[in-house]
Tab-separated table of C-alpha atoms in Angstrom:
chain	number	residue	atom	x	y	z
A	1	UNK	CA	-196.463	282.368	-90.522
A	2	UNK	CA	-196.157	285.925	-90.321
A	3	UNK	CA	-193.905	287.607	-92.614
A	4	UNK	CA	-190.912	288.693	-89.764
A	5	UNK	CA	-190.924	285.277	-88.927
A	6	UNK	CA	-190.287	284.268	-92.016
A	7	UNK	CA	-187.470	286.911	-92.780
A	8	UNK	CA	-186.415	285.839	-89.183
A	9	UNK	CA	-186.192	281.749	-90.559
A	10	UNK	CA	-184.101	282.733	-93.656
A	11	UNK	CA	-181.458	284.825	-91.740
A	12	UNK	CA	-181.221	281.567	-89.159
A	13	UNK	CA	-180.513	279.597	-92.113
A	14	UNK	CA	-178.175	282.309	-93.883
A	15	UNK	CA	-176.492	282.452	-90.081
A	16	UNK	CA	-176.045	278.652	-90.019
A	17	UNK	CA	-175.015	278.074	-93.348
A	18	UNK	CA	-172.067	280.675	-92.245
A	19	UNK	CA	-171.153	279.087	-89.211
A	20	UNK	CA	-171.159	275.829	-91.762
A	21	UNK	CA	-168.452	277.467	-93.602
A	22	UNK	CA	-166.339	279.132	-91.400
A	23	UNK	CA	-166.238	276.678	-87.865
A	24	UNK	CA	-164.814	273.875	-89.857
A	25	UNK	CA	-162.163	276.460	-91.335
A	26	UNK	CA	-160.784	277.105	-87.723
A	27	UNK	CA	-160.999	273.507	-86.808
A	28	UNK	CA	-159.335	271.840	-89.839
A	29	UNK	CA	-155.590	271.350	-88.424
A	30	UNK	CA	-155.909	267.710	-86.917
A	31	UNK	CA	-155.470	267.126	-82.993
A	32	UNK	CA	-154.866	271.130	-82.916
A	33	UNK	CA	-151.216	271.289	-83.342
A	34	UNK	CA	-149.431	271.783	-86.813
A	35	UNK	CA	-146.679	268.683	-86.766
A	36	UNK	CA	-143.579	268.812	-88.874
A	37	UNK	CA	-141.310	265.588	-89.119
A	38	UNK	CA	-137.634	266.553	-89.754
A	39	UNK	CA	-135.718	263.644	-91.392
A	40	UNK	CA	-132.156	263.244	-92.274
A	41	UNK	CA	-128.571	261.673	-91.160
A	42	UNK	CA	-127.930	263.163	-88.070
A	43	UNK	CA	-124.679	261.624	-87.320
A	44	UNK	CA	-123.518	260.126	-90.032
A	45	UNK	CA	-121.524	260.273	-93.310
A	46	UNK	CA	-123.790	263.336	-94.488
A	47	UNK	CA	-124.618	264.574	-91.057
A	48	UNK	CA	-122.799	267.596	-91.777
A	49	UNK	CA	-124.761	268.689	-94.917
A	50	UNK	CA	-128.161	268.775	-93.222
A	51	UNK	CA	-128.378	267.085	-89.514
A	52	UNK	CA	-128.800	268.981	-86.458
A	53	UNK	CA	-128.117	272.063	-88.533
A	54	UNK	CA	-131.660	271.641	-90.537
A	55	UNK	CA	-132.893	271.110	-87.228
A	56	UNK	CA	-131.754	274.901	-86.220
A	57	UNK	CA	-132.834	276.069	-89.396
A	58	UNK	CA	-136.319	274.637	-88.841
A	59	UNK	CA	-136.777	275.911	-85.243
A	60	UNK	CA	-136.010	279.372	-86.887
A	61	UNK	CA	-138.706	278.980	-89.193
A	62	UNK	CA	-141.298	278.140	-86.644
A	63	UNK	CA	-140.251	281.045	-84.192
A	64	UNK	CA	-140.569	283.649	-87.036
A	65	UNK	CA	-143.990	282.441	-87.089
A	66	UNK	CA	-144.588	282.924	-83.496
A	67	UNK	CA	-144.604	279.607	-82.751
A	68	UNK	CA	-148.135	279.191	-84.197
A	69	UNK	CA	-150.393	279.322	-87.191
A	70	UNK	CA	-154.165	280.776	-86.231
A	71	UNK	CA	-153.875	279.955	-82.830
A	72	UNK	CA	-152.508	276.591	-83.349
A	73	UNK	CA	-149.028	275.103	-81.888
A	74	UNK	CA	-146.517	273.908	-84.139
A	75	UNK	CA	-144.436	270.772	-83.392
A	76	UNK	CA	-141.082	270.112	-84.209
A	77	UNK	CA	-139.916	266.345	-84.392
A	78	UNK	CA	-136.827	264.957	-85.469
A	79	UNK	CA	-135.742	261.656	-86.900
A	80	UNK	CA	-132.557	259.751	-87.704
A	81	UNK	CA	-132.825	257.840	-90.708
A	82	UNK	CA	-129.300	256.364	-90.773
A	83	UNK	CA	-128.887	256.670	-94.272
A	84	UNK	CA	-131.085	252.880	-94.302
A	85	UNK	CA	-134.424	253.485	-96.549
A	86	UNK	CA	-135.789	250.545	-94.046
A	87	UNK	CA	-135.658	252.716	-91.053
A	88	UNK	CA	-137.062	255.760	-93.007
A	89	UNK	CA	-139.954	254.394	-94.300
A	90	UNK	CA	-140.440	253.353	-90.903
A	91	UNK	CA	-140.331	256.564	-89.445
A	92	UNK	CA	-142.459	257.693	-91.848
A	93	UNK	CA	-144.835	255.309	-91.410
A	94	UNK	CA	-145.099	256.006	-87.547
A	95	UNK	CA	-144.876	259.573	-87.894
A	96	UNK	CA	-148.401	259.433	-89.856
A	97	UNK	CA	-150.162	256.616	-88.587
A	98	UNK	CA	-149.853	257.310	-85.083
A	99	UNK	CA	-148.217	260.740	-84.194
A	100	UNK	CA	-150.410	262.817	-86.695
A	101	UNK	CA	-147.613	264.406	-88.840
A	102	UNK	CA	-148.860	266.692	-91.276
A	103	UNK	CA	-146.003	267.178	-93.283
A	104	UNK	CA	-142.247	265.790	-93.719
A	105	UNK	CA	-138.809	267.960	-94.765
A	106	UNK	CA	-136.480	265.370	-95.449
A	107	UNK	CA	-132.702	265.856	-96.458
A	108	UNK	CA	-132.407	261.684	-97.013
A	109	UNK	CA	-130.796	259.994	-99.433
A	110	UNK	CA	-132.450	259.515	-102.995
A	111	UNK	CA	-133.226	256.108	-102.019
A	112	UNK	CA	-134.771	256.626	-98.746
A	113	UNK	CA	-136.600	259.616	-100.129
A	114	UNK	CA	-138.032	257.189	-102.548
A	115	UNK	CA	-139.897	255.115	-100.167
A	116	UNK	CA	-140.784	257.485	-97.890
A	117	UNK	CA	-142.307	259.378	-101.129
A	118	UNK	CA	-144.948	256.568	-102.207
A	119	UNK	CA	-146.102	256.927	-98.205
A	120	UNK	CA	-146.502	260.684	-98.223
A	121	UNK	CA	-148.152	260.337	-101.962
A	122	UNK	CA	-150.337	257.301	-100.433
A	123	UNK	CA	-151.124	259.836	-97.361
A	124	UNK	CA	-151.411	262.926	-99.140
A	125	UNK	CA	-149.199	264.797	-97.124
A	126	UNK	CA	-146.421	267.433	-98.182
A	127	UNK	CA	-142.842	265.719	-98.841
A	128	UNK	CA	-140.473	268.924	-98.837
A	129	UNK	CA	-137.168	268.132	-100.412
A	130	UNK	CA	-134.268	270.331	-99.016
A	131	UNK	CA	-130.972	268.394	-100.049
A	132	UNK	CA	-131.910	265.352	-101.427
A	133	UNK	CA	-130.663	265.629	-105.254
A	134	UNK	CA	-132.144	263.138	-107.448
A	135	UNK	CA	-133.684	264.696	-110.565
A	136	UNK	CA	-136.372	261.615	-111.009
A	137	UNK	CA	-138.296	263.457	-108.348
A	138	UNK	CA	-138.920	265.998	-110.569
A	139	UNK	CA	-139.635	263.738	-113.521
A	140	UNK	CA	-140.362	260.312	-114.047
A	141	UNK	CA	-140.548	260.198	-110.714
A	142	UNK	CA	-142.863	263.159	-109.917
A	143	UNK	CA	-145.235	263.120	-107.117
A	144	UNK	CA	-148.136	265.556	-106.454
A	145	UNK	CA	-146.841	265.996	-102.723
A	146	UNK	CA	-143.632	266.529	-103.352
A	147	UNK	CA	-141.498	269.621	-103.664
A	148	UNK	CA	-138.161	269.835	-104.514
A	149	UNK	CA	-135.962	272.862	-102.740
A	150	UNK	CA	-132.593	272.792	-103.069
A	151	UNK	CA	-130.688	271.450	-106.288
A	152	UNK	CA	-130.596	268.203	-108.289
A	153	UNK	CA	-128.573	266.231	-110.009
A	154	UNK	CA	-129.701	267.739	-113.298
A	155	UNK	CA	-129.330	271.130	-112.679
A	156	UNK	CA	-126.250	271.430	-110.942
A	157	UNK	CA	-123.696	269.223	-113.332
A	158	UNK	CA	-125.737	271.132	-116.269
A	159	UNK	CA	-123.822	274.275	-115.350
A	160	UNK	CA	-120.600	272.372	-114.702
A	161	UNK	CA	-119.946	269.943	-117.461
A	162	UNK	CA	-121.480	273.028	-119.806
A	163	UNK	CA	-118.640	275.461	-118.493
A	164	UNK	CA	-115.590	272.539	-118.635
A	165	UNK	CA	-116.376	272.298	-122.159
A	166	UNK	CA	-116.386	274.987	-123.313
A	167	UNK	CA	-112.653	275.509	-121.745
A	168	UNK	CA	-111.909	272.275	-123.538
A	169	UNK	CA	-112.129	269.703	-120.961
A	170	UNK	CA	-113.517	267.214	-123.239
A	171	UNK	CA	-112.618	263.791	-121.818
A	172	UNK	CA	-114.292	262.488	-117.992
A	173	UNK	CA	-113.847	259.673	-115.293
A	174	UNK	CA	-116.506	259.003	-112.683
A	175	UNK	CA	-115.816	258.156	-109.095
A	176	UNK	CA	-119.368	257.708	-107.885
A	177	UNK	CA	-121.148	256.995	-104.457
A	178	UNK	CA	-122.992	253.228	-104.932
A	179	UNK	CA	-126.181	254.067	-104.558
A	180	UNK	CA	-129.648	256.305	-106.620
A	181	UNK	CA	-127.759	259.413	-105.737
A	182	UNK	CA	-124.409	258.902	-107.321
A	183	UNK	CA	-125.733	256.930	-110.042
A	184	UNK	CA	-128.146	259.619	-111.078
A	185	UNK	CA	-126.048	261.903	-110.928
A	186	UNK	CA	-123.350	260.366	-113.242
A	187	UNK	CA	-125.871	259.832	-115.468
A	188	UNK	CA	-126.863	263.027	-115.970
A	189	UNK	CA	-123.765	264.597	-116.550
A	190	UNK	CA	-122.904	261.706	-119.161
A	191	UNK	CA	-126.185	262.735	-120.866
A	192	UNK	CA	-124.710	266.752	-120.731
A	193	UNK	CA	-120.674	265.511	-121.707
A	194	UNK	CA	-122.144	263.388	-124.648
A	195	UNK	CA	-124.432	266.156	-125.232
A	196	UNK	CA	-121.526	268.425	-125.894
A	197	UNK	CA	-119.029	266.614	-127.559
A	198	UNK	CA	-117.001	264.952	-124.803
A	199	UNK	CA	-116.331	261.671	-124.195
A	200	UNK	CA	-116.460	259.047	-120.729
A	201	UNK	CA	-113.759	257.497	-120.536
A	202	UNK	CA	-114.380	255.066	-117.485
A	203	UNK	CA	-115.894	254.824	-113.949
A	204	UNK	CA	-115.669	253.644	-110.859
A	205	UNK	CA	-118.353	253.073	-107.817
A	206	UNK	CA	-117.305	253.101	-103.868
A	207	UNK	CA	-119.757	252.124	-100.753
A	208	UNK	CA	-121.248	254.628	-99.087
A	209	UNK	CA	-118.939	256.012	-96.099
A	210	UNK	CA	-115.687	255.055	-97.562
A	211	UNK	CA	-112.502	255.857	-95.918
A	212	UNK	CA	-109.959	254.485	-98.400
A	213	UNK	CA	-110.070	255.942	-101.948
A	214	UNK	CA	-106.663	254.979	-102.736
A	215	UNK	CA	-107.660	252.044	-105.739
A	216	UNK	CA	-110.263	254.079	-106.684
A	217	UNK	CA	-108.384	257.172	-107.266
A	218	UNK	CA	-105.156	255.180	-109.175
A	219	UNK	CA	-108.055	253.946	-111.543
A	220	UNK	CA	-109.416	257.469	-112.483
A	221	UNK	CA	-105.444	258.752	-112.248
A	222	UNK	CA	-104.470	255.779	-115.360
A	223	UNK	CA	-107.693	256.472	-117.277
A	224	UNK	CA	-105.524	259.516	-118.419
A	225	UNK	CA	-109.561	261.856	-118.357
A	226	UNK	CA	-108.978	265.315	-118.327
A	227	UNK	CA	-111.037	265.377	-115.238
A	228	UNK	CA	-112.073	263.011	-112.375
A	229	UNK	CA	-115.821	264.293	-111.543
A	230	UNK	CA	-117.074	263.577	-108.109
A	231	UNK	CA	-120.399	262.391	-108.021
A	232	UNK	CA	-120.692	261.800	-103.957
A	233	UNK	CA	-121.120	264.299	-100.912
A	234	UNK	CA	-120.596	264.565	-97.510
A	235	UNK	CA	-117.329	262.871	-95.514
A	236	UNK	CA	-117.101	260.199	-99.034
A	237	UNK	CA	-116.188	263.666	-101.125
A	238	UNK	CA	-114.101	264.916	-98.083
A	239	UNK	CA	-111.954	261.950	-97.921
A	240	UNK	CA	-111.491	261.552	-101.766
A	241	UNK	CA	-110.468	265.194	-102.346
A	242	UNK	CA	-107.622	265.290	-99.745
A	243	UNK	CA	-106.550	261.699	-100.936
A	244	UNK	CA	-106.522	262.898	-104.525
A	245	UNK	CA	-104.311	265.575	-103.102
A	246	UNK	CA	-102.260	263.666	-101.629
A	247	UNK	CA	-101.735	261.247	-104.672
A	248	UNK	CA	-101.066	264.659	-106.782
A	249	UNK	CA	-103.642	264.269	-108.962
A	250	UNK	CA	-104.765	267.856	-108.695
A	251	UNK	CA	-101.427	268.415	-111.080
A	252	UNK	CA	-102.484	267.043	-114.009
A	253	UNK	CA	-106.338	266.248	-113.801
A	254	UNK	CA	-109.042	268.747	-113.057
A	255	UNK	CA	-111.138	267.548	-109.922
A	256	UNK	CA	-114.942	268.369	-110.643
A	257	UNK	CA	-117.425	268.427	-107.742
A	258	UNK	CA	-120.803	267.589	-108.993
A	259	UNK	CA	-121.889	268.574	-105.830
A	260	UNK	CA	-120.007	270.810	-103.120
A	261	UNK	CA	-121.911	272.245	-100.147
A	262	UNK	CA	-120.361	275.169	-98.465
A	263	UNK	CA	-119.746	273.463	-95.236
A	264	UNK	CA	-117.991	270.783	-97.119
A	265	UNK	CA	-115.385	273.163	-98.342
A	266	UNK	CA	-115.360	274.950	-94.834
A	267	UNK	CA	-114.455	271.424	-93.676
A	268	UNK	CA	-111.707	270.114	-95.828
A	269	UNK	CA	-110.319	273.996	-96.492
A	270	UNK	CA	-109.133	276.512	-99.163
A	271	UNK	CA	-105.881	274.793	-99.580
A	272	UNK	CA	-107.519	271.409	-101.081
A	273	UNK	CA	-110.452	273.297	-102.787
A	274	UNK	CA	-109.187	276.873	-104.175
A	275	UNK	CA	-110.038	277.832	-107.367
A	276	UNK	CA	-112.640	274.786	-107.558
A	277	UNK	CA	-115.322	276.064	-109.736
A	278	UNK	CA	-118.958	275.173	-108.780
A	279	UNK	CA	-122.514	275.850	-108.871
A	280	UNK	CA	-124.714	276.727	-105.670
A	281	UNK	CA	-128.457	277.474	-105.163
A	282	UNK	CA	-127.548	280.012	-102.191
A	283	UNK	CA	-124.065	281.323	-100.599
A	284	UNK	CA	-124.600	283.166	-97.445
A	285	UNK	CA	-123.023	286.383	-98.222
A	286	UNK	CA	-124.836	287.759	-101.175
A	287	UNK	CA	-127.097	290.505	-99.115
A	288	UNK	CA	-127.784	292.227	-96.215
A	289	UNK	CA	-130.693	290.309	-95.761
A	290	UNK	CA	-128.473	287.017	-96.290
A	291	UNK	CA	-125.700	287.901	-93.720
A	292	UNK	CA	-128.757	288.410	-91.399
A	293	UNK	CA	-130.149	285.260	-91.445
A	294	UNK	CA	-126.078	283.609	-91.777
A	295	UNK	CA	-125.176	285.625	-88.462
A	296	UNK	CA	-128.679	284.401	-86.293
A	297	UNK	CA	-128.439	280.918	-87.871
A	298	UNK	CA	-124.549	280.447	-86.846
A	299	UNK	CA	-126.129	281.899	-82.970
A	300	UNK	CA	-128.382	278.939	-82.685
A	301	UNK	CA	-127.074	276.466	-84.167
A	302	UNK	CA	-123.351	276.120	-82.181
A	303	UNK	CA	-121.087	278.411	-84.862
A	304	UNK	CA	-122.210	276.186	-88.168
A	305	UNK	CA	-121.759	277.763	-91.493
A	306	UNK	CA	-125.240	278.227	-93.116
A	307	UNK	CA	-125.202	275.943	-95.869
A	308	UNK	CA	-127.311	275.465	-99.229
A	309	UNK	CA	-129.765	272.561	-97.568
A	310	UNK	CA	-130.267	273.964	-94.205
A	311	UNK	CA	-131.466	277.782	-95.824
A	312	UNK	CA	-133.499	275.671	-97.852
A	313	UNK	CA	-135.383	274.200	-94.549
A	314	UNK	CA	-136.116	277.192	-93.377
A	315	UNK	CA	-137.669	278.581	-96.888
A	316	UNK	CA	-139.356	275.058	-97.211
A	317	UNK	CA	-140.803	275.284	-93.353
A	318	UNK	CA	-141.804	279.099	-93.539
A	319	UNK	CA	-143.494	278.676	-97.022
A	320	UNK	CA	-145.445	275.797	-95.661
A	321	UNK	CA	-146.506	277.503	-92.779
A	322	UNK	CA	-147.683	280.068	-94.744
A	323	UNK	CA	-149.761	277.861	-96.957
A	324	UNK	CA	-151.537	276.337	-93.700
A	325	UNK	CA	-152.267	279.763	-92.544
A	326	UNK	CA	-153.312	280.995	-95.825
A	327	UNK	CA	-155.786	277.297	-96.055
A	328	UNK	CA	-156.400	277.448	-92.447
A	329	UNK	CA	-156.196	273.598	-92.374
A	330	UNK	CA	-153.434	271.216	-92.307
A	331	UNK	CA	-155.135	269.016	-95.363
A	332	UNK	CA	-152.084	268.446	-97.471
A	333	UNK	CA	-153.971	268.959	-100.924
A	334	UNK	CA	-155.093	271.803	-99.940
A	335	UNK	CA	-151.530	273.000	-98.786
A	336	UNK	CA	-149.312	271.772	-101.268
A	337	UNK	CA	-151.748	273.786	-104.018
A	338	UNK	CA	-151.481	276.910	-102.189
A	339	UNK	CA	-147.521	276.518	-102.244
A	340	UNK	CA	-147.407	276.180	-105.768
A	341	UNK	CA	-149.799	279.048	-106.625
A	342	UNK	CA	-148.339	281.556	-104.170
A	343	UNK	CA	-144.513	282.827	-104.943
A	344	UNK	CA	-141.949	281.927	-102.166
A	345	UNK	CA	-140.458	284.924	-100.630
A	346	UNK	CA	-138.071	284.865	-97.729
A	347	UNK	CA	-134.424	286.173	-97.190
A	348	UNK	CA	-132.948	284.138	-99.976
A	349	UNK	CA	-135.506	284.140	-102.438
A	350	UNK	CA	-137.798	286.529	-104.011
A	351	UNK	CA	-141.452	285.867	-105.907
A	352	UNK	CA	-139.773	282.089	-106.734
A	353	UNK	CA	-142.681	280.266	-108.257
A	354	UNK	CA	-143.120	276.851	-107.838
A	355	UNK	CA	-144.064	274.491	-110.876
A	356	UNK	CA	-146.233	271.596	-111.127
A	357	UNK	CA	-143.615	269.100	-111.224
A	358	UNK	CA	-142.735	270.444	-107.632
A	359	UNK	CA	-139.421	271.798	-108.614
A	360	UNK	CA	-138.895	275.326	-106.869
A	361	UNK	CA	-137.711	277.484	-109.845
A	362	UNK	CA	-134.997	279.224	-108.589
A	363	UNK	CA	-132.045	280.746	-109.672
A	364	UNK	CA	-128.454	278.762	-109.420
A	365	UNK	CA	-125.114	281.083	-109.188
A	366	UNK	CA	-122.091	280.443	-110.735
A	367	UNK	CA	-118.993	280.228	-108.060
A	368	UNK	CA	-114.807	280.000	-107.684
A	369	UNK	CA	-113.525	278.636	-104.567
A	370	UNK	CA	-111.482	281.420	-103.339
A	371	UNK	CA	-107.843	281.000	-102.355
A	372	UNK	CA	-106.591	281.165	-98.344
A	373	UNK	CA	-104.750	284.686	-99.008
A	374	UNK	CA	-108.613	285.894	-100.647
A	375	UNK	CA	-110.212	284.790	-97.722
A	376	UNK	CA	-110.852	288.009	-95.751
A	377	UNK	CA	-113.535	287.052	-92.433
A	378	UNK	CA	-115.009	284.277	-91.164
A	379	UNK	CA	-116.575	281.792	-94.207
A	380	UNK	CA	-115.444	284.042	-96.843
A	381	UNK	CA	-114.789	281.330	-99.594
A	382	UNK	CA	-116.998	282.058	-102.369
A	383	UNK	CA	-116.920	284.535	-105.422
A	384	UNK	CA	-120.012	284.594	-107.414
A	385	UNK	CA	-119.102	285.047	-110.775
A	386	UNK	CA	-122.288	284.508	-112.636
A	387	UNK	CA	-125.806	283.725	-112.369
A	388	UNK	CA	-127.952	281.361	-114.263
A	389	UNK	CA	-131.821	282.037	-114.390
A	390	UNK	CA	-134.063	278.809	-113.010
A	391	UNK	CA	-135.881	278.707	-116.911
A	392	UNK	CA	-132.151	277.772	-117.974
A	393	UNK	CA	-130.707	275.697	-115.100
A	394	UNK	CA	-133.909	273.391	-114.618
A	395	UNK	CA	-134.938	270.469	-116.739
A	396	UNK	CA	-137.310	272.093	-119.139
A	397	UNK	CA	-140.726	271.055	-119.201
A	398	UNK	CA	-140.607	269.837	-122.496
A	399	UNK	CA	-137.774	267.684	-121.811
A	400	UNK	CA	-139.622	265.726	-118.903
A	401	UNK	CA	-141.770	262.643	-118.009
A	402	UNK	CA	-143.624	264.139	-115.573
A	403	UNK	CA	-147.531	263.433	-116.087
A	404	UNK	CA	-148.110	266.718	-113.493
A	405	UNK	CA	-146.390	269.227	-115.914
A	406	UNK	CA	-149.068	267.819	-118.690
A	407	UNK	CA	-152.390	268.331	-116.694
A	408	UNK	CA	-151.379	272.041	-115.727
């Protein structure tokens, strides 16, 4: 063999070796579209918190793309769980065994997110939390393929119970939602009122999508606390703060939202809610870059205030997207470890990291309902008063059970 045809051989070889490398690199998104299951209540109790809105939110995401990630079609679909972890996992389960969904944003409840967890662990496929609030997802919990986006129910009554106590509000009643949410939640902030030198002084738990608070409410009213904390969302928080209103127990015991989206308070109103104190993830009028997104997300989705889960869809989507077109494949390994090595950076949050546990490390902001007369323009309720940096408002990782935050 003459020596050009042997330079000739090795360059084939070099040439195919390429092609090797880079064909299956434009042909790793399975059946050539990029699927992304939305799942949450989208009519129910907590409808309002996530529902058709994260749905809006999501279809912004994907058109800022262009609709596609290296020349492949992303797909939208959208599922009602119902707030029933049986028709969840379901969904789950079909979405991945027979419609080829890459990756799920979910905005369930703890104890649908659960079970639909194991399944995306089980399928290794991206599980991207944006308003479900356990903490155990970040902890004992912890799954490789899941990340958590919004705020949990460590972080958030952290800030609260830390503030109340400091102002002397030493002694607490629960009125809790029935189910891993609520309970979780209570938990924690026992853990943070014990922590601190307060004291429980009695709970109570209601069903999920309860209209009548009334016993419930005379309960925490006789337990004499210094404040009633509300460890539920959606219409169940709704429905208890105007009855607690209208029992008058606003006059002598502080009502403490453990948890208070904006378009919660844009649905019961400044009169029941000014002067609340809270801590949020996101409010909408922070920046020019915020109001931006606020003004084009209240456009498409009907005239809904942008709320703390549905900007957190968006991020969630758009960071994901990146990450496949970063990868060029849909392999959800592959994904979720470019997520969590590449800082998230969008309109509400700049060079976030996030850690191993999954837990997006982002800042939380300190907030006072505003009153009616404050109110100036459409959704003007908030005053940020303070800001709390994420290595403070997260669970350190010291403090968890995680076994991903020990193999970093």
């Amino acid at each position: 063999m003459t020596k050009l045809n042997t330079c000739l051989l090795n360059l084939a070889a070099m040439l195919g070796a390429l092609l090797l490398l880079v064909t299956p690199l434009r042909a790793q998104v399975s059946g050539d579209v990029i699927k992304i299951g939305i799942m949450n209540d989208q009519n129910g109790p907590y409808a309002d918190n996530c529902g058709p809105g994260a749905v809006a939110s999501a279809r912004l995401a994907v058109a800022d793309v262009g609709g596609a990630v290296n020349g492949k079609k992303i797909e939208l679909v959208i599922a009602d769980d119902q707030n029933k972890p049986d028709v969840g996992v379901a969904v789950a389960l079909r979405w991945l065994d027979n419609e080829g969904v890459d990756a799920i944003v979910g905005c369930s409840a703890s104890s649908i997110a659960l079970g639909v967890q194991d399944i995306m662990k089980a399928r290794k496929k991206p599980y991207m939390l944006a308003g479900t609030a356990g903490s155990f997802f970040t902890n004992d919990k912890c799954s490789p393929m899941t990340t958590q986006w919004m705020v949990d129910t460590y972080a958030q009554p952290k800030a609260t119970v830390k503030a109340l106590l400091a102002q002397g509000v030493n002694t607490w009643f629960f009125l809790t939602v029935d189910y891993a949410f609520g309970k979780g939640w209570q938990a924690d902030a026992t853990n943070f009122i014990n922590a601190g030198g307060g004291k429980v002084l009695g709970s109570v738990l209601h069903p999920l999508n309860t209209s009548d608070f009334s016993s419930f409410l005379l309960t925490a009213q006789a337990s004499g606390a210094k404040a009633i904390a509300l460890a539920n969302s959606g219409s169940d928080f709704g429905n208890a703060i105007k009855q607690a209103q209208e029992f008058g127990l606003s006059q002598k015991q502080l009502l403490v939202p453990l948890g208070l989206m904006i378009s919660q308070t844009h649905g019961i109103g400044l009169r029941d809610l000014q002067n609340v104190r809270l801590t949020t993830p996101f409010y909408w009028d922070m920046t020019p870059e915020t109001r931006a997104f606020a003004r084009r997300f209240t456009e498409a989705s009907g005239g809904q205030i942008l709320n703390e889960a549905k900007s957190a869809t968006y991020s969630a989507v758009t960071h994901y997207l990146k990450a496949v077109a970063a990868t060029a494949t849909d392999d959800g390994e592959a994904v979720v470890k470019q997520m969590k090595k590449t800082p998230i950076n969008d309109f509400e949050m700049k060079d976030v990291g996030i850690r191993a546990d999954g837990q997006v490390m982002r800042p939380l902001y300190v907030a006072r309902i505003k009153t009616p007369a404050e109110s100036k323009y459409t959704f003007d309720y908030y005053e940020i008063t303070g800001t709390i940096a994420a290595e403070d408002a997260w669970r350190p990782a010291s403090e968890s059970t995680c076994d991903l935050l020990k193999t970093q």
